[in-house]
Short mmCIF file of C-alpha atoms and ligand atoms in Angstrom, two decimals:
data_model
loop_
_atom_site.label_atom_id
_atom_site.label_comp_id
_atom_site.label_asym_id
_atom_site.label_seq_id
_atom_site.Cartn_x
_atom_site.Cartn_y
_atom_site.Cartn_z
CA UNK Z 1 -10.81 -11.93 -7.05
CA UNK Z 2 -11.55 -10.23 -3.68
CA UNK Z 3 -12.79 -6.44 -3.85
CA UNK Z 4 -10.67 -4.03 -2.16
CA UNK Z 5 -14.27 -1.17 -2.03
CA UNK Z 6 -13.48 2.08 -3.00
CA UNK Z 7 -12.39 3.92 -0.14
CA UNK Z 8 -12.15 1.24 2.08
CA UNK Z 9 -9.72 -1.09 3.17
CA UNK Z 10 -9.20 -5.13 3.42
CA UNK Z 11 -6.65 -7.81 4.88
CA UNK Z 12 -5.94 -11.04 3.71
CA UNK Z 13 -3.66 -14.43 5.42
CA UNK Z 14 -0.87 -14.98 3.00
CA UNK Z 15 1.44 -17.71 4.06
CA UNK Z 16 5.08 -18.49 3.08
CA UNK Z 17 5.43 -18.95 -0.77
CA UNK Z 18 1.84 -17.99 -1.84
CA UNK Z 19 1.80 -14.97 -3.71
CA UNK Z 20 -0.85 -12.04 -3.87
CA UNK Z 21 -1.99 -10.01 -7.15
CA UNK Z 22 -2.94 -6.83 -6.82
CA UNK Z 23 -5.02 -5.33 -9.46
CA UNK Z 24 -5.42 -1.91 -10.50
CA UNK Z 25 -8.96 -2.94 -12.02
CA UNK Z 26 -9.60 0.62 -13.43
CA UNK Z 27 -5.86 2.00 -13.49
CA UNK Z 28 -5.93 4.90 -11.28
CA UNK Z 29 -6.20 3.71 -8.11
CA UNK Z 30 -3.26 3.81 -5.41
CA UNK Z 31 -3.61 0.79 -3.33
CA UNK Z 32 -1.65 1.28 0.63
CA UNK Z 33 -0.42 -1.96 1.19
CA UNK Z 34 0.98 -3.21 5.08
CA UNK Z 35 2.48 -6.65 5.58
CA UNK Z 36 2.58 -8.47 9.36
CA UNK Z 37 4.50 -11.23 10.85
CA UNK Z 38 1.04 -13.57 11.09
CA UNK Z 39 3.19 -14.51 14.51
CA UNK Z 40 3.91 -11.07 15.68
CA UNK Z 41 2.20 -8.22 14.54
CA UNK Z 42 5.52 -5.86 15.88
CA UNK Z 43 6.89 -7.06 12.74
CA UNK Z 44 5.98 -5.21 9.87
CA UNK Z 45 6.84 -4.52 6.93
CA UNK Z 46 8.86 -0.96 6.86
CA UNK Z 47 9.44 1.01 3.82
CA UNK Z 48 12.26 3.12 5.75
CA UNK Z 49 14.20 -0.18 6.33
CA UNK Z 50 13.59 -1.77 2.85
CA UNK Z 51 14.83 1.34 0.90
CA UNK Z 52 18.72 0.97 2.28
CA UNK Z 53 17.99 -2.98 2.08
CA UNK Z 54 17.22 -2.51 -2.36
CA UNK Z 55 19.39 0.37 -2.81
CA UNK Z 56 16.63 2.38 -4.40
CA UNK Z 57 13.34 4.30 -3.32
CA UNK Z 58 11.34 2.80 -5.84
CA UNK Z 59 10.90 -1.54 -5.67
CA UNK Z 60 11.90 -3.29 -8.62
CA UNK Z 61 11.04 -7.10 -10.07
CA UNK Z 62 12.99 -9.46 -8.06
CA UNK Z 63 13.61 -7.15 -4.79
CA UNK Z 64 12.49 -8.17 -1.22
CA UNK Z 65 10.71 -5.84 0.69
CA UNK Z 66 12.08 -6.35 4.22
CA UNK Z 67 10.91 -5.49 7.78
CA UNK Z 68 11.54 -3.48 10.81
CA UNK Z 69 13.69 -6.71 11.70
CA UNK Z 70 15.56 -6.48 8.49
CA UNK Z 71 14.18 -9.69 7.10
CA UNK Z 72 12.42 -10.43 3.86
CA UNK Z 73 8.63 -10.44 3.89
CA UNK Z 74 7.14 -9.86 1.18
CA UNK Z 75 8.91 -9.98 -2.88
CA UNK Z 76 8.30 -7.89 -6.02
CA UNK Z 77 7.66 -10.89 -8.10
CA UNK Z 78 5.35 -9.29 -11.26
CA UNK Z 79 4.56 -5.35 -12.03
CA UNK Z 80 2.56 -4.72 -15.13
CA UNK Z 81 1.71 -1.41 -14.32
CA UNK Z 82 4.62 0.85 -15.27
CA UNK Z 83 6.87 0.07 -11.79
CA UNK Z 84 6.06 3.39 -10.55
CA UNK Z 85 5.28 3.13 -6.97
CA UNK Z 86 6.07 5.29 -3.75
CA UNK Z 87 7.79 4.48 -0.26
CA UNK Z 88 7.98 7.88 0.96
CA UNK Z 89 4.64 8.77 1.85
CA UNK Z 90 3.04 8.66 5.07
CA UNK Z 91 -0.72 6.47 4.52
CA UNK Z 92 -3.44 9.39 4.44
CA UNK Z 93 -5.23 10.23 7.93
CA UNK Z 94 -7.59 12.34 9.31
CA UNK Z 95 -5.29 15.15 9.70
CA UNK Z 96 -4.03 14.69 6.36
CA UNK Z 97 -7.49 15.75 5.41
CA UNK Z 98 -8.37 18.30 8.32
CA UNK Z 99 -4.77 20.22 6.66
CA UNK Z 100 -6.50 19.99 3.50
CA UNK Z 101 -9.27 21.67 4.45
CA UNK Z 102 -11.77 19.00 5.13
CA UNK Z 103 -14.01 20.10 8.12
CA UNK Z 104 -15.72 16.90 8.87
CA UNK Z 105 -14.56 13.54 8.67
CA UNK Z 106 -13.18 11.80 5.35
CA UNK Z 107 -12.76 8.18 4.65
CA UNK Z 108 -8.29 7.59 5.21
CA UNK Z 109 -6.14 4.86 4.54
CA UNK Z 110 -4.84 4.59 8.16
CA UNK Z 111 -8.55 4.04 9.72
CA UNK Z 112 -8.85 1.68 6.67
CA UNK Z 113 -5.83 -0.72 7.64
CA UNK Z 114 -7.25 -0.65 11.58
CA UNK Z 115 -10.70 -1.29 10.33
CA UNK Z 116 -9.17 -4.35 7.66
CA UNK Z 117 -7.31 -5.45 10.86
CA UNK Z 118 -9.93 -5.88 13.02
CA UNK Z 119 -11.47 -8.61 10.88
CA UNK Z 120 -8.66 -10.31 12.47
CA UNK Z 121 -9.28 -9.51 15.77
CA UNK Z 122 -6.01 -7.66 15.57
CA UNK Z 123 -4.87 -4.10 16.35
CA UNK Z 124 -2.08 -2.06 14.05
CA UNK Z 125 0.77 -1.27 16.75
CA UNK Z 126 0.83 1.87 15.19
CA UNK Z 127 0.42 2.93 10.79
CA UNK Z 128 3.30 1.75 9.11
CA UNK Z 129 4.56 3.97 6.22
CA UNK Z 130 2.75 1.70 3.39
CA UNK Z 131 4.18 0.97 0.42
CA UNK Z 132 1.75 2.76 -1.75
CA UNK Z 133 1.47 0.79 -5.14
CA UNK Z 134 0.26 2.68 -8.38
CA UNK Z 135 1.37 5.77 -6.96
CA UNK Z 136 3.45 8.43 -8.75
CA UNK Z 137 5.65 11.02 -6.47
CA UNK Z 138 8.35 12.05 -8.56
CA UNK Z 139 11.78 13.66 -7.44
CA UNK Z 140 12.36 16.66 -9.18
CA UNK Z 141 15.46 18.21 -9.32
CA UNK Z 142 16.94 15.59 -6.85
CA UNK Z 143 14.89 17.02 -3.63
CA UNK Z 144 11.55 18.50 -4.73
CA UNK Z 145 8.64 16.05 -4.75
CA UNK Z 146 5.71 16.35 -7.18
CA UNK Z 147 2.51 14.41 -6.53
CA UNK Z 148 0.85 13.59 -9.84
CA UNK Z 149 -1.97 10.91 -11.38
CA UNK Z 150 -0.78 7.35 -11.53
CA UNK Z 151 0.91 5.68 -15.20
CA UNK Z 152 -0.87 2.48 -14.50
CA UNK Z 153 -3.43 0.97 -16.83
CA UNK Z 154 -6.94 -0.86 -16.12
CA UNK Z 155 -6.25 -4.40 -14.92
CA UNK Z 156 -2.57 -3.69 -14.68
CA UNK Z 157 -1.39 -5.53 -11.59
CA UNK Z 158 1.64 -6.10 -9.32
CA UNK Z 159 2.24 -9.62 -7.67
CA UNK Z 160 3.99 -10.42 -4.50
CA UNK Z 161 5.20 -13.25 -2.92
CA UNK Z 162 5.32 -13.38 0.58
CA UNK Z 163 8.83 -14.65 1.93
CA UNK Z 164 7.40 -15.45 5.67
CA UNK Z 165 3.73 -16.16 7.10
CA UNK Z 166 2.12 -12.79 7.16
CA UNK Z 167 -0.93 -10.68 7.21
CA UNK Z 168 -1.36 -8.39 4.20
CA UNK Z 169 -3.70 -5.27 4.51
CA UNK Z 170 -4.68 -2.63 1.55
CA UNK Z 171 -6.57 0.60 1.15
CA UNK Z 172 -8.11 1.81 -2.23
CA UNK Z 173 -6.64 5.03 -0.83
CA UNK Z 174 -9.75 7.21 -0.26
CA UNK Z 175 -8.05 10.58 -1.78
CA UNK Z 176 -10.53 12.94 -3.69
CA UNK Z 177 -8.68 16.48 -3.00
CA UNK Z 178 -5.34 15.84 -4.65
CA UNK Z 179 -4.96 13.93 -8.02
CA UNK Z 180 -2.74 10.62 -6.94
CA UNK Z 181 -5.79 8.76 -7.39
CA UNK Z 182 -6.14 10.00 -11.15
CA UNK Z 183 -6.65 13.53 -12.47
CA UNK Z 184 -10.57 13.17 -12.24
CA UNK Z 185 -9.70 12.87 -8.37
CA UNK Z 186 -12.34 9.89 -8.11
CA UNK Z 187 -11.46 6.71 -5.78
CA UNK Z 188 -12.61 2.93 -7.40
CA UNK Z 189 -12.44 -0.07 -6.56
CA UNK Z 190 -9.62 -2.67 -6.89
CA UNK Z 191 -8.89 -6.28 -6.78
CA UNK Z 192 -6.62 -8.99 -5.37
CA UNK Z 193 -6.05 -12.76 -5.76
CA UNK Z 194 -4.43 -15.35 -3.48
CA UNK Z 195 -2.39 -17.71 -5.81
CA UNK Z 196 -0.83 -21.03 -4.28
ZN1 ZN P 1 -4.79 7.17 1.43
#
């Protein structure tokens, strides 16, 4: 198991038919997760195209998260967790957290993924709406959103295979002024594996 640190962020090589587990070691911890074309990092994974590709805002086992290109990437493959996760939200930043009310700086997903990237030698074209496993943002009333604690469970998990050569980043998303990250508003750690 590789640590994904609390509030920080960590990329991974995942090529064609090996699959990546995603663990939620302590059960309230959204993880951001990005995808890349290993061959061209333009291609990404995009939540905006892979919600017309599924037919649903919400990934379910079995559907292929697609990208900017319209081609498969990555697949739901296992969720343990509940199978509530969000597409619609943009990865946390520093504004996020200036708007908040934050007056110096605050650990945020988006610096995480660019920092995770780097490892690589390799520079985000630009912050990719993530698809933000564990996390709960309910529709209410068919337009409202709410933004509430997650439903997974300690060392619930989520596995995905990945449908071309890629580079897979994540963020133990850093959020301690809103609950998403649990309704003691405390960021952990969590885990993933490389299997195949
Ligand atoms: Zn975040």
């Amino acid at each position: 198991m590789i640590e994904i640190p609390a509030r920080r962020g960590k990329a991974a090589r995942l090529l064609q038919g090996q699959s990546v587990k995603i663990v939620n070691t302590y059960g309230q911890q959204v993880v951001d997760t990005w995808a890349f074309n290993l061959a061209e990092i333009g291609e990404f994974m995009s939540m905006e195209h892979t919600r017309i590709a599924i037919g649903r805002i919400i990934p379910v086992i079995g559907d292929a998260l697609v990208t900017n290109r319209r081609r498969s990437i990555l697949r739901l493959v296992e969720d343990t967790s509940g199978g509530i996760h969000d597409t619609l939200i943009a990865a946390c930043d520093r504004w996020r957290y200036e708007l908040l009310g934050c007056a110096t700086y605050h650990d945020n997903c988006s610096d995480n993924l660019a920092a995770a990237l780097h490892e690589f030698g390799l520079v985000p074209p630009e912050t990719p709406s993530p698809l933000n496993l564990f996390m709960n943002i309910p529709i209410v009333d068919g337009n409202r959103i709410d933004v509430l604690p997650p439903v997974s469970t300690p060392g619930s998990f989520v596995t995905l295979r990945a449908e071309m050569d890629c580079l897979v980043a994540f963020s133990a998303c850093p959020q301690d002024m809103v609950p998403i990250n649990g309704a003691a508003m405390m960021p952990t750690a969590a885990h993933f594996e490389i299997i195949g």
